[in-house]
Short mmCIF file of N, CA and C in Angstrom, two decimals:
data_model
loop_
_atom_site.label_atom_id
_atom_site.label_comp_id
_atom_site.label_asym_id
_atom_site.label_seq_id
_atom_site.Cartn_x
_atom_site.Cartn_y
_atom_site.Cartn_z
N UNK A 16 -26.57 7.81 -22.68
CA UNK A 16 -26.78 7.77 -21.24
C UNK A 16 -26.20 9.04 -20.63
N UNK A 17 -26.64 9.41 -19.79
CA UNK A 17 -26.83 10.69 -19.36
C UNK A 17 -26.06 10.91 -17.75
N UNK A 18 -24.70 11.25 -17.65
CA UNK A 18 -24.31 11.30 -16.38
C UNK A 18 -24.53 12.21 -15.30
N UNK A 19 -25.10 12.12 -13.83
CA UNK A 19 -25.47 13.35 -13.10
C UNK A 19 -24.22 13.37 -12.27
N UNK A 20 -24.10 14.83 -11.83
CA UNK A 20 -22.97 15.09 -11.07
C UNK A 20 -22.28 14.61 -10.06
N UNK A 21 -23.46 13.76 -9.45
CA UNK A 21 -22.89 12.84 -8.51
C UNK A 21 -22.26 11.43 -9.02
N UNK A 22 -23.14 11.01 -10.11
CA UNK A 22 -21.84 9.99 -10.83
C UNK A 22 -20.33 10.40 -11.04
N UNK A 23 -20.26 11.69 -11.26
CA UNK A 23 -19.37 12.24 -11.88
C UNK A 23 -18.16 12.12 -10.85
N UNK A 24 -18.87 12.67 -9.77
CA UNK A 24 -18.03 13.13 -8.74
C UNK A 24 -17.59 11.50 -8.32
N UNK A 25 -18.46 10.47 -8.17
CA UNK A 25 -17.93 9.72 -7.49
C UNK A 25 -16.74 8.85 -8.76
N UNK A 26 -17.30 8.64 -9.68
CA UNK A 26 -15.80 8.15 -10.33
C UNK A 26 -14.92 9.18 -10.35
N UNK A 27 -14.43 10.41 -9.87
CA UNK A 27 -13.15 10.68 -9.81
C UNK A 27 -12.46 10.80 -8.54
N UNK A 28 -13.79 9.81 -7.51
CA UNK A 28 -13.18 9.99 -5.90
C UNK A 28 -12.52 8.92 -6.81
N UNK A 29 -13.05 7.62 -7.07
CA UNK A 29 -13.01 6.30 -7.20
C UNK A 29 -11.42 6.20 -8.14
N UNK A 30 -11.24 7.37 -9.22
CA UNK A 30 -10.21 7.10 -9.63
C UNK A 30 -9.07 7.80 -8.64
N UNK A 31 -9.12 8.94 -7.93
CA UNK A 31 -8.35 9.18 -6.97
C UNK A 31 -7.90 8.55 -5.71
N UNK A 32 -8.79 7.63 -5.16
CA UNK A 32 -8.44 6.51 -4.36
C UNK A 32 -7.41 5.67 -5.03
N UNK A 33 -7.73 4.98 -6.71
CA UNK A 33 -7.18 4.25 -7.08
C UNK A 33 -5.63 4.69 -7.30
N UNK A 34 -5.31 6.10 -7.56
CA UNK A 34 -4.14 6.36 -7.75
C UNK A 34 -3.26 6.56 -6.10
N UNK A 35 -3.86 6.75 -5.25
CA UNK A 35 -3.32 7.13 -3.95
C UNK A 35 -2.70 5.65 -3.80
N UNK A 36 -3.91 4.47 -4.08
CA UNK A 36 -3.10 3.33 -3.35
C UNK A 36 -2.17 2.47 -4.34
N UNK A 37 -2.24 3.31 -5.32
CA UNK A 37 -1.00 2.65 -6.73
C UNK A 37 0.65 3.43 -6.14
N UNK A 38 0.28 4.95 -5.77
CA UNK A 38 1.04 5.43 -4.63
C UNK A 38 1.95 4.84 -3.69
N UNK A 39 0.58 4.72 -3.41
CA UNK A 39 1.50 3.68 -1.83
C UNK A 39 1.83 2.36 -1.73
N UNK A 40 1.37 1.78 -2.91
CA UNK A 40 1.83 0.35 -3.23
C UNK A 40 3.58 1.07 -3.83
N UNK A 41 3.62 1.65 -4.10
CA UNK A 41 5.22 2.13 -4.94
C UNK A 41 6.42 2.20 -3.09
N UNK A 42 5.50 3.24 -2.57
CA UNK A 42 6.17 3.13 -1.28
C UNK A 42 6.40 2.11 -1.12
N UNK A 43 5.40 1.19 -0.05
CA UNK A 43 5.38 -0.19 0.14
C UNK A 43 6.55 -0.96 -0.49
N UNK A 44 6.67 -0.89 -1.77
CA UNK A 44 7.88 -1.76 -2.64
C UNK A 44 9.33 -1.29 -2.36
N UNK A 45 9.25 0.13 -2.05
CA UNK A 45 10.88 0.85 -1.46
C UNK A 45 10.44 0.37 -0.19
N UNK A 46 9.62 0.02 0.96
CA UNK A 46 9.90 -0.09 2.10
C UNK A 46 10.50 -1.52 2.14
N UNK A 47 9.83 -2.48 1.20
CA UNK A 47 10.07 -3.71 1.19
C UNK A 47 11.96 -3.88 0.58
N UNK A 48 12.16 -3.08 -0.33
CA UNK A 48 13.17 -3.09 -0.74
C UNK A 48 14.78 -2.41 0.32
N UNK A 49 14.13 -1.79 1.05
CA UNK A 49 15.37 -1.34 2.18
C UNK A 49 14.95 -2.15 3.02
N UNK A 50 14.78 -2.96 3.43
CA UNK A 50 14.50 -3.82 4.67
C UNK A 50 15.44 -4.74 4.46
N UNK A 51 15.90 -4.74 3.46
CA UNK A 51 17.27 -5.90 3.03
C UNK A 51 18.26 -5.40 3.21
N UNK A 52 18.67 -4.15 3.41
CA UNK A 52 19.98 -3.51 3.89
C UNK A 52 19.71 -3.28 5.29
N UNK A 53 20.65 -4.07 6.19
CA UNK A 53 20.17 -3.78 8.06
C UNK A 53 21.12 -2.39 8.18
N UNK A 54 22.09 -2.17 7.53
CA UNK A 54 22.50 -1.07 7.95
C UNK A 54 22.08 0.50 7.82
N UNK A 55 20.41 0.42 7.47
CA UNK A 55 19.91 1.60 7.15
C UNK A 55 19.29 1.81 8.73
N UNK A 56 19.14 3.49 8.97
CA UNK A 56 18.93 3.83 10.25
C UNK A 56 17.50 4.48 10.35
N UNK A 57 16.82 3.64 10.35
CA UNK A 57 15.02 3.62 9.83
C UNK A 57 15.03 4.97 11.37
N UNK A 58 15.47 5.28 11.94
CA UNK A 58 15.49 6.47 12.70
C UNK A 58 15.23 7.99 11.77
N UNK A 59 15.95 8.14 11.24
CA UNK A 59 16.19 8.91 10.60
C UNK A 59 15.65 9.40 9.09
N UNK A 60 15.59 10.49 8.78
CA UNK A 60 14.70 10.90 7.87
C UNK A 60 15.80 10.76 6.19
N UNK A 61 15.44 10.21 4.88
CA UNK A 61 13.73 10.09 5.03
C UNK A 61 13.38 8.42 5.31
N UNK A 62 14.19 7.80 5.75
CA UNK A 62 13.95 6.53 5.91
C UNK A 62 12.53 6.43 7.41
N UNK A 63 12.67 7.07 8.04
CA UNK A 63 11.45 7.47 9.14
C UNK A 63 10.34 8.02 8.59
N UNK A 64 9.84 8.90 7.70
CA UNK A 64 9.14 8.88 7.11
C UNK A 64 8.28 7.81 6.45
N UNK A 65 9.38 7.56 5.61
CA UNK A 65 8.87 6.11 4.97
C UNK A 65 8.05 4.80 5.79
N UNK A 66 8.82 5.13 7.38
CA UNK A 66 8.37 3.48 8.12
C UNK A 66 6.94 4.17 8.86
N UNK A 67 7.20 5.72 8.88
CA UNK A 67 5.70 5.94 9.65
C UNK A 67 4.81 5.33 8.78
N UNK A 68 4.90 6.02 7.54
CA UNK A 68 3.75 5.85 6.37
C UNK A 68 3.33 4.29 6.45
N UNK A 69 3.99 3.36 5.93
CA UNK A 69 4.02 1.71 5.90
C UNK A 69 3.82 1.02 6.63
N UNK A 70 4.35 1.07 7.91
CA UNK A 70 4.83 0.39 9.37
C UNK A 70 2.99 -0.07 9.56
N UNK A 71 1.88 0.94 10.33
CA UNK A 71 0.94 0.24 10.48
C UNK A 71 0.33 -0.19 9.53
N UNK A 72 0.55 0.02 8.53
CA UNK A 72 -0.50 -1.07 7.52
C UNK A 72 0.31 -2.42 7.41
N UNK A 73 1.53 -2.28 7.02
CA UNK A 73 2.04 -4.11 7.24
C UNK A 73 2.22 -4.57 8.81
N UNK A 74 2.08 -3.79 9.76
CA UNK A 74 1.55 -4.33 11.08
C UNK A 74 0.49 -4.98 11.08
N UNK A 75 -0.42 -4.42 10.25
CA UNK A 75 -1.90 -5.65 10.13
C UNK A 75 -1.50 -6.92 10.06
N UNK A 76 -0.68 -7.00 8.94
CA UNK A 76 -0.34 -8.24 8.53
C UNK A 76 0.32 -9.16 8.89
N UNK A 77 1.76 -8.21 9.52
CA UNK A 77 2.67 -9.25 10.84
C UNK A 77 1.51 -9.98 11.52
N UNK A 78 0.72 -9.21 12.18
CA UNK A 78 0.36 -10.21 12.87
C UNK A 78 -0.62 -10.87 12.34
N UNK A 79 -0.81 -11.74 11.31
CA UNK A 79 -1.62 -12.45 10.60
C UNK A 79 -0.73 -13.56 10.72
N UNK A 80 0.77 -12.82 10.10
CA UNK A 80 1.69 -14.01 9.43
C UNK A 80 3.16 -13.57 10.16
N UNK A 81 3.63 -14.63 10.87
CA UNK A 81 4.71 -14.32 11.74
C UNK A 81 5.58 -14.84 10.77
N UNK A 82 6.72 -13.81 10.95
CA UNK A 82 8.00 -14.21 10.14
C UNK A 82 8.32 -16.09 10.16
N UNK A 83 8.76 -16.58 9.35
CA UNK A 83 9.01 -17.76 9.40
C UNK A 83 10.23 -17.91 9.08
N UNK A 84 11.11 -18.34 9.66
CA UNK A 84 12.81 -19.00 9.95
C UNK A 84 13.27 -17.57 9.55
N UNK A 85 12.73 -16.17 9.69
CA UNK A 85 13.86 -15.03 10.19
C UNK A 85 12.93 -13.80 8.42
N UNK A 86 12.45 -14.58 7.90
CA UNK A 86 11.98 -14.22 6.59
C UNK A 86 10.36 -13.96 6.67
N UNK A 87 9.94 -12.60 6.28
CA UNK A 87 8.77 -11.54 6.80
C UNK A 87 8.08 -12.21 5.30
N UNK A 88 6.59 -12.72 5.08
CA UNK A 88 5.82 -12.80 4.43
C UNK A 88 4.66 -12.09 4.21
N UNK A 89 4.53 -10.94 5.52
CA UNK A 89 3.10 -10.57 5.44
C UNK A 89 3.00 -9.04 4.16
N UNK A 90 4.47 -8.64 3.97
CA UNK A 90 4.03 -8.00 2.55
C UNK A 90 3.43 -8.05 1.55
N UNK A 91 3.89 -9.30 1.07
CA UNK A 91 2.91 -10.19 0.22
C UNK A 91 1.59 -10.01 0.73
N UNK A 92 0.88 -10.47 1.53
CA UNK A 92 -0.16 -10.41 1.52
C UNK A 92 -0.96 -9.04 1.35
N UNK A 93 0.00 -8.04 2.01
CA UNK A 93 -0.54 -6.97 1.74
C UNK A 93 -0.67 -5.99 0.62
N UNK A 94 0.15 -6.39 0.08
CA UNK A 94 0.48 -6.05 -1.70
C UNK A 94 -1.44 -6.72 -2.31
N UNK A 95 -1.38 -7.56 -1.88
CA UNK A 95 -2.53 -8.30 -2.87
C UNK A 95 -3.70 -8.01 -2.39
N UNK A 96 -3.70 -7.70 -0.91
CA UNK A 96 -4.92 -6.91 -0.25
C UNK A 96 -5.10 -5.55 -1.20
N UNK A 97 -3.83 -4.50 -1.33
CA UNK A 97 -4.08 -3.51 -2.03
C UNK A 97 -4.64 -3.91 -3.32
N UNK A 98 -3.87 -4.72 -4.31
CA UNK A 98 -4.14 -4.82 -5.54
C UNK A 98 -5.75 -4.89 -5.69
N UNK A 99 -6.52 -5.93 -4.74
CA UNK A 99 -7.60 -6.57 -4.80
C UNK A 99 -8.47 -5.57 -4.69
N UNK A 100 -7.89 -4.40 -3.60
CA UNK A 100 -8.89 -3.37 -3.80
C UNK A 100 -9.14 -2.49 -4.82
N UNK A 101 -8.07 -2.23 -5.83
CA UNK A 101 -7.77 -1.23 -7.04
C UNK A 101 -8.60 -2.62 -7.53
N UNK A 102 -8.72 -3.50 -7.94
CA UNK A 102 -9.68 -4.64 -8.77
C UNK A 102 -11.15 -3.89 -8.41
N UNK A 103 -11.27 -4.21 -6.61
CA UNK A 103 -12.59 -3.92 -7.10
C UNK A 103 -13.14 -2.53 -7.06
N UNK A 104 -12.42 -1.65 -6.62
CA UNK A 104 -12.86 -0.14 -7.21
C UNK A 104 -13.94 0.53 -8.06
N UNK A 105 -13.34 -0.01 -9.29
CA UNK A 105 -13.94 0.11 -10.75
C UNK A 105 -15.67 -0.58 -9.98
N UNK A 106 -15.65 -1.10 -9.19
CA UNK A 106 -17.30 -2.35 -9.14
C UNK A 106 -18.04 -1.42 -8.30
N UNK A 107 -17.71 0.14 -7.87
CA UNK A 107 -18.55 0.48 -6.19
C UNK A 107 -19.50 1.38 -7.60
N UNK A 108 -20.93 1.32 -7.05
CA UNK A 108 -21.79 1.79 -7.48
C UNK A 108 -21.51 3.61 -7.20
N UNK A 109 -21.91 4.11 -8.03
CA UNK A 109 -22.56 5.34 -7.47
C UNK A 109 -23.96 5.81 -8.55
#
């Protein structure tokens, strides 16, 4: 079977997407992981960095899923939103 350049090209958008959001799923897991120390000063760099990057994408999700008795769930969901998309990746035609 015989690949044309545009197949070509699009599985290495397809694998470059996939690595960006394996990326930022790594972020995501340090953002999730300092959120347990209150004495960090998310002001300040590089902890500000970090919350620009993260902040609106698990904003989607806050407001899906409101903290319950003081404890944030909507990471989770968003972890599995990402994963689901690296799943179906591999499935987009070109």
């Amino acid at each position: 079977m015989e690949y044309s350049p545009l197949q070509s090209a699009g599985s290495i958008l397809i694998r470059g997407v996939a690595q960006f959001i394996q990326i930022y799923l790594i972020l995501l897991f340090i953002r999730v992981l300092l959120s347990w120390f209150p004495n960090i000063d998310w002001s300040k760099a590089p902890f500000s960095i970090l919350s620009q990057l993260t902040d609106p994408y698990l904003n989607l999700f806050r407001s899906l899923i409101p903290p319950l008795g003081g404890i944030d769930f909507s990471p989770i969901l968003a972890f599995l939103a990402l994963q689901l998309l690296v799943q179906l990746l591999p499935a987009v035609p070109f």
